[in-house]
């Protein structure tokens, strides 16, 4: 199975990079795991709705350029469906069983994901209604993917 996380912007904080690297190392026994960063669009604080849409469209085009046609795509979105860790693990396992072995997760920038990216996604997933920094969300997502594989493989980590 191939798992890819596409995120907008670079992770500058060393502790976030270290956490993601740790989960990437752990995931190495279960899948090919990759994090792809696309440049964020500079956006001042007080943008008009049209300027916000333009920023999301530019970031969305960069994201879509990194997604292949065969990939099964989860868009992380507050309005997405929430799951338990066990449900998430079962879903990933079922996707792999039925031939979806290339799974991509997309984390937007500070303004969220463009309509084009949401439309390309096979599903929207939510980790709750909190707003989290996208750098931290990459860590949380990496951990949940690792947790899913430990559940699938009957390991005690997930308890």
mmCIF file of C-alpha atoms in Angstrom:
data_model
loop_
_atom_site.group_PDB
_atom_site.id
_atom_site.type_symbol
_atom_site.label_atom_id
_atom_site.label_comp_id
_atom_site.label_asym_id
_atom_site.label_seq_id
_atom_site.Cartn_x
_atom_site.Cartn_y
_atom_site.Cartn_z
ATOM 1 C CA UNK A 1 0.000 0.000 0.000
ATOM 2 C CA UNK A 2 1.145 3.546 -0.765
ATOM 3 C CA UNK A 3 0.130 6.323 1.606
ATOM 4 C CA UNK A 4 0.786 9.933 0.641
ATOM 5 C CA UNK A 5 0.045 13.117 2.555
ATOM 6 C CA UNK A 6 -0.062 16.296 0.499
ATOM 7 C CA UNK A 7 0.223 19.421 2.602
ATOM 8 C CA UNK A 8 0.304 23.107 1.746
ATOM 9 C CA UNK A 9 3.408 24.896 2.991
ATOM 10 C CA UNK A 10 6.668 23.796 4.538
ATOM 11 C CA UNK A 11 7.012 22.580 8.081
ATOM 12 C CA UNK A 12 9.532 24.867 9.724
ATOM 13 C CA UNK A 13 9.364 23.560 13.288
ATOM 14 C CA UNK A 14 11.951 20.873 13.968
ATOM 15 C CA UNK A 15 9.741 19.062 16.512
ATOM 16 C CA UNK A 16 6.916 18.591 13.959
ATOM 17 C CA UNK A 17 9.393 17.292 11.370
ATOM 18 C CA UNK A 18 10.859 14.898 13.945
ATOM 19 C CA UNK A 19 7.424 13.543 14.883
ATOM 20 C CA UNK A 20 6.470 12.950 11.247
ATOM 21 C CA UNK A 21 9.835 11.292 10.598
ATOM 22 C CA UNK A 22 9.247 8.961 13.550
ATOM 23 C CA UNK A 23 5.834 7.867 12.230
ATOM 24 C CA UNK A 24 7.250 7.530 8.704
ATOM 25 C CA UNK A 25 9.919 5.188 10.108
ATOM 26 C CA UNK A 26 7.313 3.127 11.976
ATOM 27 C CA UNK A 27 5.058 2.993 8.924
ATOM 28 C CA UNK A 28 7.908 1.650 6.784
ATOM 29 C CA UNK A 29 7.054 -1.924 7.761
ATOM 30 C CA UNK A 30 3.442 -1.570 6.590
ATOM 31 C CA UNK A 31 3.436 0.719 3.578
ATOM 32 C CA UNK A 32 5.319 3.167 1.414
ATOM 33 C CA UNK A 33 4.735 6.478 3.190
ATOM 34 C CA UNK A 34 5.441 9.873 1.681
ATOM 35 C CA UNK A 35 4.786 13.504 2.598
ATOM 36 C CA UNK A 36 4.586 15.945 -0.304
ATOM 37 C CA UNK A 37 4.684 19.675 0.342
ATOM 38 C CA UNK A 38 3.287 22.189 -2.131
ATOM 39 C CA UNK A 39 4.072 25.909 -1.806
ATOM 40 C CA UNK A 40 1.541 28.029 -0.007
ATOM 41 C CA UNK A 41 0.275 31.224 -1.552
ATOM 42 C CA UNK A 42 1.120 34.379 0.370
ATOM 43 C CA UNK A 43 -2.098 35.714 1.877
ATOM 44 C CA UNK A 44 -2.378 38.839 4.027
ATOM 45 C CA UNK A 45 -4.827 38.773 6.926
ATOM 46 C CA UNK A 46 -7.632 40.865 5.429
ATOM 47 C CA UNK A 47 -8.405 39.338 2.041
ATOM 48 C CA UNK A 48 -11.625 39.903 0.156
ATOM 49 C CA UNK A 49 -13.704 36.805 -0.659
ATOM 50 C CA UNK A 50 -12.453 36.982 -4.262
ATOM 51 C CA UNK A 51 -8.825 37.138 -3.105
ATOM 52 C CA UNK A 52 -9.414 34.198 -0.741
ATOM 53 C CA UNK A 53 -10.894 32.184 -3.604
ATOM 54 C CA UNK A 54 -7.891 33.033 -5.802
ATOM 55 C CA UNK A 55 -5.440 31.883 -3.112
ATOM 56 C CA UNK A 56 -7.323 28.604 -2.604
ATOM 57 C CA UNK A 57 -7.525 28.067 -6.371
ATOM 58 C CA UNK A 58 -3.747 28.502 -6.800
ATOM 59 C CA UNK A 59 -2.968 26.170 -3.884
ATOM 60 C CA UNK A 60 -5.595 23.745 -5.191
ATOM 61 C CA UNK A 61 -3.967 23.602 -8.616
ATOM 62 C CA UNK A 62 -0.628 22.778 -6.958
ATOM 63 C CA UNK A 63 -2.290 20.011 -4.938
ATOM 64 C CA UNK A 64 -4.114 18.525 -7.917
ATOM 65 C CA UNK A 65 -0.844 18.415 -9.890
ATOM 66 C CA UNK A 66 0.493 15.971 -7.259
ATOM 67 C CA UNK A 67 -2.477 13.565 -7.452
ATOM 68 C CA UNK A 68 -2.523 10.726 -9.965
ATOM 69 C CA UNK A 69 -5.769 9.488 -11.471
ATOM 70 C CA UNK A 70 -5.607 6.083 -9.735
ATOM 71 C CA UNK A 71 -5.191 7.537 -6.234
ATOM 72 C CA UNK A 72 -7.997 7.312 -3.711
ATOM 73 C CA UNK A 73 -8.168 10.758 -2.126
ATOM 74 C CA UNK A 74 -9.256 11.842 1.341
ATOM 75 C CA UNK A 75 -9.632 15.596 1.796
ATOM 76 C CA UNK A 76 -9.268 16.746 5.387
ATOM 77 C CA UNK A 77 -12.155 19.104 6.016
ATOM 78 C CA UNK A 78 -14.006 20.246 9.135
ATOM 79 C CA UNK A 79 -17.285 19.292 7.445
ATOM 80 C CA UNK A 80 -15.977 15.828 6.581
ATOM 81 C CA UNK A 81 -17.118 12.599 8.193
ATOM 82 C CA UNK A 82 -15.667 11.814 11.611
ATOM 83 C CA UNK A 83 -14.563 8.248 12.322
ATOM 84 C CA UNK A 84 -13.205 6.272 15.219
ATOM 85 C CA UNK A 85 -9.664 4.945 14.878
ATOM 86 C CA UNK A 86 -11.099 1.440 14.488
ATOM 87 C CA UNK A 87 -13.481 2.546 11.726
ATOM 88 C CA UNK A 88 -10.645 4.347 9.967
ATOM 89 C CA UNK A 89 -8.466 1.221 10.133
ATOM 90 C CA UNK A 90 -11.276 -0.943 8.764
ATOM 91 C CA UNK A 91 -11.845 1.538 5.942
ATOM 92 C CA UNK A 92 -8.159 1.585 4.936
ATOM 93 C CA UNK A 93 -8.049 -2.200 5.089
ATOM 94 C CA UNK A 94 -11.151 -2.475 2.916
ATOM 95 C CA UNK A 95 -9.768 0.003 0.372
ATOM 96 C CA UNK A 96 -6.609 -2.083 0.043
ATOM 97 C CA UNK A 97 -8.627 -5.300 -0.220
ATOM 98 C CA UNK A 98 -10.640 -3.912 -3.118
ATOM 99 C CA UNK A 99 -7.710 -2.604 -5.122
ATOM 100 C CA UNK A 100 -7.253 0.933 -3.813
ATOM 101 C CA UNK A 101 -3.653 0.640 -2.724
ATOM 102 C CA UNK A 102 -2.676 4.239 -3.510
ATOM 103 C CA UNK A 103 -4.253 6.432 -0.847
ATOM 104 C CA UNK A 104 -3.659 10.164 -0.639
ATOM 105 C CA UNK A 105 -4.637 12.551 2.137
ATOM 106 C CA UNK A 106 -4.826 16.274 1.408
ATOM 107 C CA UNK A 107 -4.371 18.973 4.048
ATOM 108 C CA UNK A 108 -5.092 22.508 2.888
ATOM 109 C CA UNK A 109 -3.467 25.742 3.870
ATOM 110 C CA UNK A 110 -4.759 28.382 6.244
ATOM 111 C CA UNK A 111 -7.816 29.110 4.086
ATOM 112 C CA UNK A 112 -8.752 25.486 3.506
ATOM 113 C CA UNK A 113 -9.148 23.481 0.309
ATOM 114 C CA UNK A 114 -10.408 24.715 -3.034
ATOM 115 C CA UNK A 115 -13.703 23.450 -4.435
ATOM 116 C CA UNK A 116 -11.716 21.660 -7.178
ATOM 117 C CA UNK A 117 -9.740 19.650 -4.604
ATOM 118 C CA UNK A 118 -12.885 18.821 -2.626
ATOM 119 C CA UNK A 119 -14.543 17.678 -5.847
ATOM 120 C CA UNK A 120 -11.563 15.452 -6.744
ATOM 121 C CA UNK A 121 -11.616 13.820 -3.310
ATOM 122 C CA UNK A 122 -13.310 10.457 -2.976
ATOM 123 C CA UNK A 123 -14.197 11.335 0.614
ATOM 124 C CA UNK A 124 -13.890 14.136 3.112
ATOM 125 C CA UNK A 125 -12.610 13.188 6.545
ATOM 126 C CA UNK A 126 -12.670 15.234 9.732
ATOM 127 C CA UNK A 127 -10.635 14.908 12.896
ATOM 128 C CA UNK A 128 -13.138 16.995 14.793
ATOM 129 C CA UNK A 129 -14.383 20.536 14.722
ATOM 130 C CA UNK A 130 -11.242 22.069 16.172
ATOM 131 C CA UNK A 131 -9.119 24.200 13.894
ATOM 132 C CA UNK A 132 -5.549 22.921 14.056
ATOM 133 C CA UNK A 133 -2.392 24.301 12.446
ATOM 134 C CA UNK A 134 -1.803 22.381 9.239
ATOM 135 C CA UNK A 135 1.694 21.439 10.449
ATOM 136 C CA UNK A 136 0.243 19.790 13.554
ATOM 137 C CA UNK A 137 -2.453 18.130 11.460
ATOM 138 C CA UNK A 138 0.251 16.338 9.470
ATOM 139 C CA UNK A 139 1.571 14.877 12.728
ATOM 140 C CA UNK A 140 -1.907 13.854 13.910
ATOM 141 C CA UNK A 141 -2.734 12.288 10.537
ATOM 142 C CA UNK A 142 0.593 10.419 10.418
ATOM 143 C CA UNK A 143 -0.092 9.027 13.890
ATOM 144 C CA UNK A 144 -3.625 7.961 12.967
ATOM 145 C CA UNK A 145 -2.407 6.178 9.831
ATOM 146 C CA UNK A 146 0.175 4.364 11.965
ATOM 147 C CA UNK A 147 -2.506 3.548 14.539
ATOM 148 C CA UNK A 148 -4.720 2.168 11.761
ATOM 149 C CA UNK A 149 -1.995 -0.235 10.655
ATOM 150 C CA UNK A 150 -1.436 -1.414 14.228
ATOM 151 C CA UNK A 151 -5.175 -2.068 14.555
ATOM 152 C CA UNK A 152 -5.247 -3.940 11.236
ATOM 153 C CA UNK A 153 -2.319 -6.054 12.410
ATOM 154 C CA UNK A 154 -3.693 -6.716 15.891
ATOM 155 C CA UNK A 155 -0.917 -4.919 17.751
ATOM 156 C CA UNK A 156 -1.436 -3.438 21.238
ATOM 157 C CA UNK A 157 -0.255 0.103 20.323
ATOM 158 C CA UNK A 158 -3.740 1.407 19.593
ATOM 159 C CA UNK A 159 -5.198 0.820 23.065
#
